[in-house]
PDB file of N, CA and C in Angstrom:
ATOM      1  N   MET A   1       0.819  -1.193   0.000  1.00 59.00           N
ATOM      2  CA  MET A   1       0.000   0.000   0.000  1.00 59.00           C
ATOM      3  C   MET A   1       0.863   1.258   0.000  1.00 59.00           C
ATOM      4  N   GLU A   2       2.016   1.211   0.663  1.00 79.00           N
ATOM      5  CA  GLU A   2       2.873   2.378   0.713  1.00 79.00           C
ATOM      6  C   GLU A   2       3.434   2.714  -0.666  1.00 79.00           C
ATOM      7  N   SER A   3       3.670   1.691  -1.463  1.00 78.00           N
ATOM      8  CA  SER A   3       4.177   1.917  -2.808  1.00 78.00           C
ATOM      9  C   SER A   3       3.125   2.613  -3.674  1.00 78.00           C
ATOM     10  N   LEU A   4       1.890   2.239  -3.507  1.00 82.00           N
ATOM     11  CA  LEU A   4       0.806   2.870  -4.268  1.00 82.00           C
ATOM     12  C   LEU A   4       0.656   4.336  -3.875  1.00 82.00           C
ATOM     13  N   ALA A   5       0.732   4.622  -2.593  1.00 84.00           N
ATOM     14  CA  ALA A   5       0.637   6.008  -2.130  1.00 84.00           C
ATOM     15  C   ALA A   5       1.809   6.835  -2.655  1.00 84.00           C
ATOM     16  N   ALA A   6       2.990   6.251  -2.660  1.00 83.00           N
ATOM     17  CA  ALA A   6       4.157   6.964  -3.169  1.00 83.00           C
ATOM     18  C   ALA A   6       4.032   7.234  -4.661  1.00 83.00           C
ATOM     19  N   SER A   7       3.434   6.300  -5.401  1.00 84.00           N
ATOM     20  CA  SER A   7       3.275   6.536  -6.838  1.00 84.00           C
ATOM     21  C   SER A   7       2.258   7.646  -7.102  1.00 84.00           C
ATOM     22  N   PHE A   8       1.212   7.729  -6.257  1.00 86.00           N
ATOM     23  CA  PHE A   8       0.247   8.823  -6.417  1.00 86.00           C
ATOM     24  C   PHE A   8       0.897  10.172  -6.119  1.00 86.00           C
ATOM     25  N   ILE A   9       1.734  10.207  -5.111  1.00 87.00           N
ATOM     26  CA  ILE A   9       2.439  11.454  -4.792  1.00 87.00           C
ATOM     27  C   ILE A   9       3.392  11.820  -5.936  1.00 87.00           C
ATOM     28  N   GLY A  10       4.091  10.841  -6.470  1.00 83.00           N
ATOM     29  CA  GLY A  10       4.994  11.090  -7.592  1.00 83.00           C
ATOM     30  C   GLY A  10       4.271  11.576  -8.834  1.00 83.00           C
ATOM     31  N   MET A  11       3.099  10.993  -9.094  1.00 85.00           N
ATOM     32  CA  MET A  11       2.308  11.453 -10.243  1.00 85.00           C
ATOM     33  C   MET A  11       1.869  12.898 -10.053  1.00 85.00           C
ATOM     34  N   GLY A  12       1.464  13.242  -8.847  1.00 84.00           N
ATOM     35  CA  GLY A  12       1.048  14.617  -8.575  1.00 84.00           C
ATOM     36  C   GLY A  12       2.188  15.605  -8.726  1.00 84.00           C
ATOM     37  N   LEU A  13       3.356  15.223  -8.245  1.00 84.00           N
ATOM     38  CA  LEU A  13       4.513  16.105  -8.375  1.00 84.00           C
ATOM     39  C   LEU A  13       4.944  16.257  -9.827  1.00 84.00           C
ATOM     40  N   ALA A  14       4.868  15.174 -10.588  1.00 82.00           N
ATOM     41  CA  ALA A  14       5.224  15.257 -12.004  1.00 82.00           C
ATOM     42  C   ALA A  14       4.217  16.112 -12.766  1.00 82.00           C
ATOM     43  N   ALA A  15       2.947  16.011 -12.392  1.00 82.00           N
ATOM     44  CA  ALA A  15       1.918  16.804 -13.068  1.00 82.00           C
ATOM     45  C   ALA A  15       1.958  18.261 -12.641  1.00 82.00           C
ATOM     46  N   ALA A  16       2.624  18.566 -11.532  1.00 83.00           N
ATOM     47  CA  ALA A  16       2.743  19.960 -11.103  1.00 83.00           C
ATOM     48  C   ALA A  16       3.551  20.777 -12.112  1.00 83.00           C
ATOM     49  N   GLY A  17       4.361  20.111 -12.901  1.00 79.00           N
ATOM     50  CA  GLY A  17       5.091  20.807 -13.960  1.00 79.00           C
ATOM     51  C   GLY A  17       4.166  21.425 -14.992  1.00 79.00           C
ATOM     52  N   LEU A  18       2.972  20.885 -15.118  1.00 85.00           N
ATOM     53  CA  LEU A  18       2.008  21.458 -16.054  1.00 85.00           C
ATOM     54  C   LEU A  18       1.543  22.833 -15.580  1.00 85.00           C
ATOM     55  N   ALA A  19       1.373  22.995 -14.272  1.00 86.00           N
ATOM     56  CA  ALA A  19       0.993  24.299 -13.735  1.00 86.00           C
ATOM     57  C   ALA A  19       2.118  25.310 -13.956  1.00 86.00           C
ATOM     58  N   GLY A  20       3.341  24.867 -13.741  1.00 86.00           N
ATOM     59  CA  GLY A  20       4.482  25.738 -13.990  1.00 86.00           C
ATOM     60  C   GLY A  20       4.586  26.142 -15.445  1.00 86.00           C
ATOM     61  N   SER A  21       4.211  25.237 -16.311  1.00 89.00           N
ATOM     62  CA  SER A  21       4.227  25.545 -17.735  1.00 89.00           C
ATOM     63  C   SER A  21       3.191  26.612 -18.078  1.00 89.00           C
ATOM     64  N   GLY A  22       2.034  26.504 -17.459  1.00 89.00           N
ATOM     65  CA  GLY A  22       0.997  27.511 -17.690  1.00 89.00           C
ATOM     66  C   GLY A  22       1.427  28.891 -17.228  1.00 89.00           C
ATOM     67  N   VAL A  23       2.063  28.947 -16.076  1.00 92.00           N
ATOM     68  CA  VAL A  23       2.574  30.221 -15.569  1.00 92.00           C
ATOM     69  C   VAL A  23       3.664  30.753 -16.495  1.00 92.00           C
ATOM     70  N   GLY A  24       4.539  29.868 -16.949  1.00 90.00           N
ATOM     71  CA  GLY A  24       5.616  30.283 -17.842  1.00 90.00           C
ATOM     72  C   GLY A  24       5.111  30.817 -19.169  1.00 90.00           C
ATOM     73  N   LEU A  25       4.102  30.162 -19.723  1.00 92.00           N
ATOM     74  CA  LEU A  25       3.542  30.651 -20.986  1.00 92.00           C
ATOM     75  C   LEU A  25       2.850  31.997 -20.808  1.00 92.00           C
ATOM     76  N   GLY A  26       2.133  32.146 -19.698  1.00 93.00           N
ATOM     77  CA  GLY A  26       1.489  33.430 -19.433  1.00 93.00           C
ATOM     78  C   GLY A  26       2.498  34.552 -19.301  1.00 93.00           C
ATOM     79  N   PHE A  27       3.571  34.278 -18.590  1.00 95.00           N
ATOM     80  CA  PHE A  27       4.623  35.278 -18.429  1.00 95.00           C
ATOM     81  C   PHE A  27       5.288  35.586 -19.761  1.00 95.00           C
ATOM     82  N   LEU A  28       5.575  34.549 -20.532  1.00 94.00           N
ATOM     83  CA  LEU A  28       6.251  34.720 -21.819  1.00 94.00           C
ATOM     84  C   LEU A  28       5.434  35.585 -22.772  1.00 94.00           C
ATOM     85  N   PHE A  29       4.163  35.234 -22.935  1.00 95.00           N
ATOM     86  CA  PHE A  29       3.343  35.986 -23.887  1.00 95.00           C
ATOM     87  C   PHE A  29       2.967  37.360 -23.351  1.00 95.00           C
ATOM     88  N   GLY A  30       2.845  37.497 -22.030  1.00 95.00           N
ATOM     89  CA  GLY A  30       2.585  38.822 -21.461  1.00 95.00           C
ATOM     90  C   GLY A  30       3.730  39.784 -21.726  1.00 95.00           C
ATOM     91  N   LYS A  31       4.941  39.303 -21.504  1.00 95.00           N
ATOM     92  CA  LYS A  31       6.106  40.152 -21.760  1.00 95.00           C
ATOM     93  C   LYS A  31       6.289  40.412 -23.261  1.00 95.00           C
ATOM     94  N   ALA A  32       5.918  39.441 -24.075  1.00 94.00           N
ATOM     95  CA  ALA A  32       6.018  39.650 -25.524  1.00 94.00           C
ATOM     96  C   ALA A  32       5.045  40.744 -25.978  1.00 94.00           C
ATOM     97  N   ILE A  33       3.848  40.741 -25.423  1.00 95.00           N
ATOM     98  CA  ILE A  33       2.882  41.774 -25.780  1.00 95.00           C
ATOM     99  C   ILE A  33       3.375  43.142 -25.327  1.00 95.00           C
ATOM    100  N   GLU A  34       3.982  43.203 -24.138  1.00 95.00           N
ATOM    101  CA  GLU A  34       4.564  44.463 -23.686  1.00 95.00           C
ATOM    102  C   GLU A  34       5.670  44.938 -24.631  1.00 95.00           C
ATOM    103  N   ALA A  35       6.508  44.015 -25.057  1.00 93.00           N
ATOM    104  CA  ALA A  35       7.602  44.387 -25.959  1.00 93.00           C
ATOM    105  C   ALA A  35       7.072  44.850 -27.310  1.00 93.00           C
ATOM    106  N   PHE A  36       6.037  44.171 -27.804  1.00 93.00           N
ATOM    107  CA  PHE A  36       5.471  44.574 -29.092  1.00 93.00           C
ATOM    108  C   PHE A  36       4.783  45.933 -28.979  1.00 93.00           C
ATOM    109  N   ALA A  37       4.186  46.204 -27.827  1.00 94.00           N
ATOM    110  CA  ALA A  37       3.516  47.498 -27.643  1.00 94.00           C
ATOM    111  C   ALA A  37       4.530  48.626 -27.538  1.00 94.00           C
ATOM    112  N   ARG A  38       5.674  48.351 -26.932  1.00 94.00           N
ATOM    113  CA  ARG A  38       6.694  49.393 -26.792  1.00 94.00           C
ATOM    114  C   ARG A  38       7.402  49.675 -28.114  1.00 94.00           C
ATOM    115  N   GLN A  39       7.631  48.634 -28.888  1.00 93.00           N
ATOM    116  CA  GLN A  39       8.376  48.791 -30.135  1.00 93.00           C
ATOM    117  C   GLN A  39       7.727  47.945 -31.228  1.00 93.00           C
ATOM    118  N   PRO A  40       6.690  48.463 -31.863  1.00 92.00           N
ATOM    119  CA  PRO A  40       5.984  47.672 -32.884  1.00 92.00           C
ATOM    120  C   PRO A  40       6.855  47.289 -34.084  1.00 92.00           C
ATOM    121  N   SER A  41       7.873  48.071 -34.356  1.00 93.00           N
ATOM    122  CA  SER A  41       8.708  47.760 -35.522  1.00 93.00           C
ATOM    123  C   SER A  41       9.573  46.520 -35.290  1.00 93.00           C
ATOM    124  N   ALA A  42       9.792  46.141 -34.045  1.00 90.00           N
ATOM    125  CA  ALA A  42      10.632  44.983 -33.746  1.00 90.00           C
ATOM    126  C   ALA A  42       9.825  43.698 -33.618  1.00 90.00           C
ATOM    127  N   GLU A  43       8.538  43.756 -33.914  1.00 91.00           N
ATOM    128  CA  GLU A  43       7.688  42.575 -33.722  1.00 91.00           C
ATOM    129  C   GLU A  43       8.135  41.396 -34.576  1.00 91.00           C
ATOM    130  N   SER A  44       8.489  41.640 -35.814  1.00 90.00           N
ATOM    131  CA  SER A  44       8.881  40.527 -36.687  1.00 90.00           C
ATOM    132  C   SER A  44      10.180  39.876 -36.218  1.00 90.00           C
ATOM    133  N   GLN A  45      11.073  40.654 -35.610  1.00 91.00           N
ATOM    134  CA  GLN A  45      12.330  40.093 -35.115  1.00 91.00           C
ATOM    135  C   GLN A  45      12.117  39.306 -33.825  1.00 91.00           C
ATOM    136  N   LEU A  46      11.231  39.794 -32.951  1.00 91.00           N
ATOM    137  CA  LEU A  46      11.026  39.151 -31.655  1.00 91.00           C
ATOM    138  C   LEU A  46      10.094  37.952 -31.727  1.00 91.00           C
ATOM    139  N   GLN A  47       9.247  37.918 -32.736  1.00 92.00           N
ATOM    140  CA  GLN A  47       8.213  36.892 -32.800  1.00 92.00           C
ATOM    141  C   GLN A  47       8.797  35.482 -32.875  1.00 92.00           C
ATOM    142  N   LYS A  48       9.881  35.296 -33.608  1.00 94.00           N
ATOM    143  CA  LYS A  48      10.468  33.954 -33.707  1.00 94.00           C
ATOM    144  C   LYS A  48      11.022  33.487 -32.375  1.00 94.00           C
ATOM    145  N   TYR A  49      11.591  34.407 -31.585  1.00 94.00           N
ATOM    146  CA  TYR A  49      12.110  34.028 -30.269  1.00 94.00           C
ATOM    147  C   TYR A  49      10.984  33.687 -29.297  1.00 94.00           C
ATOM    148  N   VAL A  50       9.860  34.359 -29.439  1.00 94.00           N
ATOM    149  CA  VAL A  50       8.703  34.049 -28.591  1.00 94.00           C
ATOM    150  C   VAL A  50       8.216  32.636 -28.883  1.00 94.00           C
ATOM    151  N   TRP A  51       8.124  32.267 -30.149  1.00 95.00           N
ATOM    152  CA  TRP A  51       7.628  30.929 -30.487  1.00 95.00           C
ATOM    153  C   TRP A  51       8.631  29.833 -30.121  1.00 95.00           C
ATOM    154  N   ILE A  52       9.915  30.126 -30.219  1.00 95.00           N
ATOM    155  CA  ILE A  52      10.918  29.156 -29.782  1.00 95.00           C
ATOM    156  C   ILE A  52      10.828  28.956 -28.278  1.00 95.00           C
ATOM    157  N   GLY A  53      10.681  30.048 -27.536  1.00 93.00           N
ATOM    158  CA  GLY A  53      10.527  29.945 -26.085  1.00 93.00           C
ATOM    159  C   GLY A  53       9.270  29.191 -25.702  1.00 93.00           C
ATOM    160  N   ALA A  54       8.172  29.428 -26.422  1.00 93.00           N
ATOM    161  CA  ALA A  54       6.929  28.711 -26.143  1.00 93.00           C
ATOM    162  C   ALA A  54       7.090  27.214 -26.407  1.00 93.00           C
ATOM    163  N   ALA A  55       7.828  26.873 -27.432  1.00 94.00           N
ATOM    164  CA  ALA A  55       8.059  25.460 -27.731  1.00 94.00           C
ATOM    165  C   ALA A  55       8.857  24.794 -26.613  1.00 94.00           C
ATOM    166  N   PHE A  56       9.857  25.487 -26.072  1.00 92.00           N
ATOM    167  CA  PHE A  56      10.637  24.919 -24.966  1.00 92.00           C
ATOM    168  C   PHE A  56       9.785  24.745 -23.714  1.00 92.00           C
ATOM    169  N   VAL A  57       8.940  25.720 -23.428  1.00 91.00           N
ATOM    170  CA  VAL A  57       8.073  25.620 -22.246  1.00 91.00           C
ATOM    171  C   VAL A  57       7.091  24.464 -22.408  1.00 91.00           C
ATOM    172  N   GLU A  58       6.530  24.312 -23.586  1.00 91.00           N
ATOM    173  CA  GLU A  58       5.599  23.209 -23.828  1.00 91.00           C
ATOM    174  C   GLU A  58       6.314  21.856 -23.771  1.00 91.00           C
ATOM    175  N   ALA A  59       7.573  21.815 -24.190  1.00 92.00           N
ATOM    176  CA  ALA A  59       8.317  20.562 -24.114  1.00 92.00           C
ATOM    177  C   ALA A  59       8.495  20.129 -22.665  1.00 92.00           C
ATOM    178  N   VAL A  60       8.751  21.072 -21.776  1.00 89.00           N
ATOM    179  CA  VAL A  60       8.875  20.743 -20.360  1.00 89.00           C
ATOM    180  C   VAL A  60       7.550  20.208 -19.830  1.00 89.00           C
ATOM    181  N   ALA A  61       6.449  20.801 -20.255  1.00 89.00           N
ATOM    182  CA  ALA A  61       5.133  20.322 -19.823  1.00 89.00           C
ATOM    183  C   ALA A  61       4.875  18.903 -20.324  1.00 89.00           C
ATOM    184  N   LEU A  62       5.245  18.627 -21.543  1.00 91.00           N
ATOM    185  CA  LEU A  62       5.040  17.280 -22.076  1.00 91.00           C
ATOM    186  C   LEU A  62       5.911  16.258 -21.368  1.00 91.00           C
ATOM    187  N   TYR A  63       7.143  16.639 -21.004  1.00 90.00           N
ATOM    188  CA  TYR A  63       7.997  15.725 -20.244  1.00 90.00           C
ATOM    189  C   TYR A  63       7.371  15.400 -18.898  1.00 90.00           C
ATOM    190  N   GLY A  64       6.802  16.394 -18.246  1.00 86.00           N
ATOM    191  CA  GLY A  64       6.134  16.153 -16.968  1.00 86.00           C
ATOM    192  C   GLY A  64       4.932  15.244 -17.115  1.00 86.00           C
ATOM    193  N   LEU A  65       4.165  15.431 -18.176  1.00 88.00           N
ATOM    194  CA  LEU A  65       2.994  14.596 -18.415  1.00 88.00           C
ATOM    195  C   LEU A  65       3.399  13.153 -18.709  1.00 88.00           C
ATOM    196  N   VAL A  66       4.414  12.979 -19.532  1.00 89.00           N
ATOM    197  CA  VAL A  66       4.893  11.631 -19.847  1.00 89.00           C
ATOM    198  C   VAL A  66       5.438  10.958 -18.592  1.00 89.00           C
ATOM    199  N   LEU A  67       6.152  11.704 -17.783  1.00 87.00           N
ATOM    200  CA  LEU A  67       6.683  11.145 -16.540  1.00 87.00           C
ATOM    201  C   LEU A  67       5.552  10.715 -15.607  1.00 87.00           C
ATOM    202  N   ALA A  68       4.489  11.507 -15.531  1.00 85.00           N
ATOM    203  CA  ALA A  68       3.341  11.137 -14.707  1.00 85.00           C
ATOM    204  C   ALA A  68       2.697   9.846 -15.221  1.00 85.00           C
ATOM    205  N   PHE A  69       2.594   9.708 -16.528  1.00 86.00           N
ATOM    206  CA  PHE A  69       2.013   8.473 -17.083  1.00 86.00           C
ATOM    207  C   PHE A  69       2.926   7.267 -16.861  1.00 86.00           C
ATOM    208  N   ILE A  70       4.228   7.469 -16.923  1.00 87.00           N
ATOM    209  CA  ILE A  70       5.155   6.354 -16.652  1.00 87.00           C
ATOM    210  C   ILE A  70       5.025   5.912 -15.202  1.00 87.00           C
ATOM    211  N   ILE A  71       4.953   6.874 -14.292  1.00 85.00           N
ATOM    212  CA  ILE A  71       4.787   6.522 -12.881  1.00 85.00           C
ATOM    213  C   ILE A  71       3.453   5.830 -12.655  1.00 85.00           C
ATOM    214  N   MET A  72       2.411   6.268 -13.351  1.00 84.00           N
ATOM    215  CA  MET A  72       1.101   5.645 -13.218  1.00 84.00           C
ATOM    216  C   MET A  72       1.156   4.180 -13.677  1.00 84.00           C
ATOM    217  N   GLY A  73       1.884   3.927 -14.750  1.00 84.00           N
ATOM    218  CA  GLY A  73       1.999   2.556 -15.251  1.00 84.00           C
ATOM    219  C   GLY A  73       2.796   1.662 -14.329  1.00 84.00           C
ATOM    220  N   LYS A  74       3.806   2.198 -13.680  1.00 80.00           N
ATOM    221  CA  LYS A  74       4.650   1.394 -12.804  1.00 80.00           C
ATOM    222  C   LYS A  74       4.025   1.209 -11.421  1.00 80.00           C
ATOM    223  N   GLY A  75       3.137   2.143 -11.016  1.00 70.00           N
ATOM    224  CA  GLY A  75       2.597   2.113  -9.663  1.00 70.00           C
ATOM    225  C   GLY A  75       1.643   0.985  -9.398  1.00 70.00           C
ATOM    226  N   GLY A  76       0.967   0.534 -10.423  1.00 57.00           N
ATOM    227  CA  GLY A  76       0.125  -0.619 -10.411  1.00 57.00           C
ATOM    228  C   GLY A  76      -0.799  -0.837  -9.345  1.00 57.00           C
TER     229      GLY A  76
END
């Protein structure tokens, strides 16, 4: 029974990365909108970096989700 409880705790901790990803995306796009509002002419230059950053943040979220599913499969 202790192993099952530990796997549930591990799944919850791994899924907590999804919340961090949501905060990170909100911060990323919020700051991007501020930058575009301050300097509209630089939007085309900054836009590619925003999307690259969003891809990295989403990759971390997917790793957390996959890790939670792996723990769920092993916890049995």
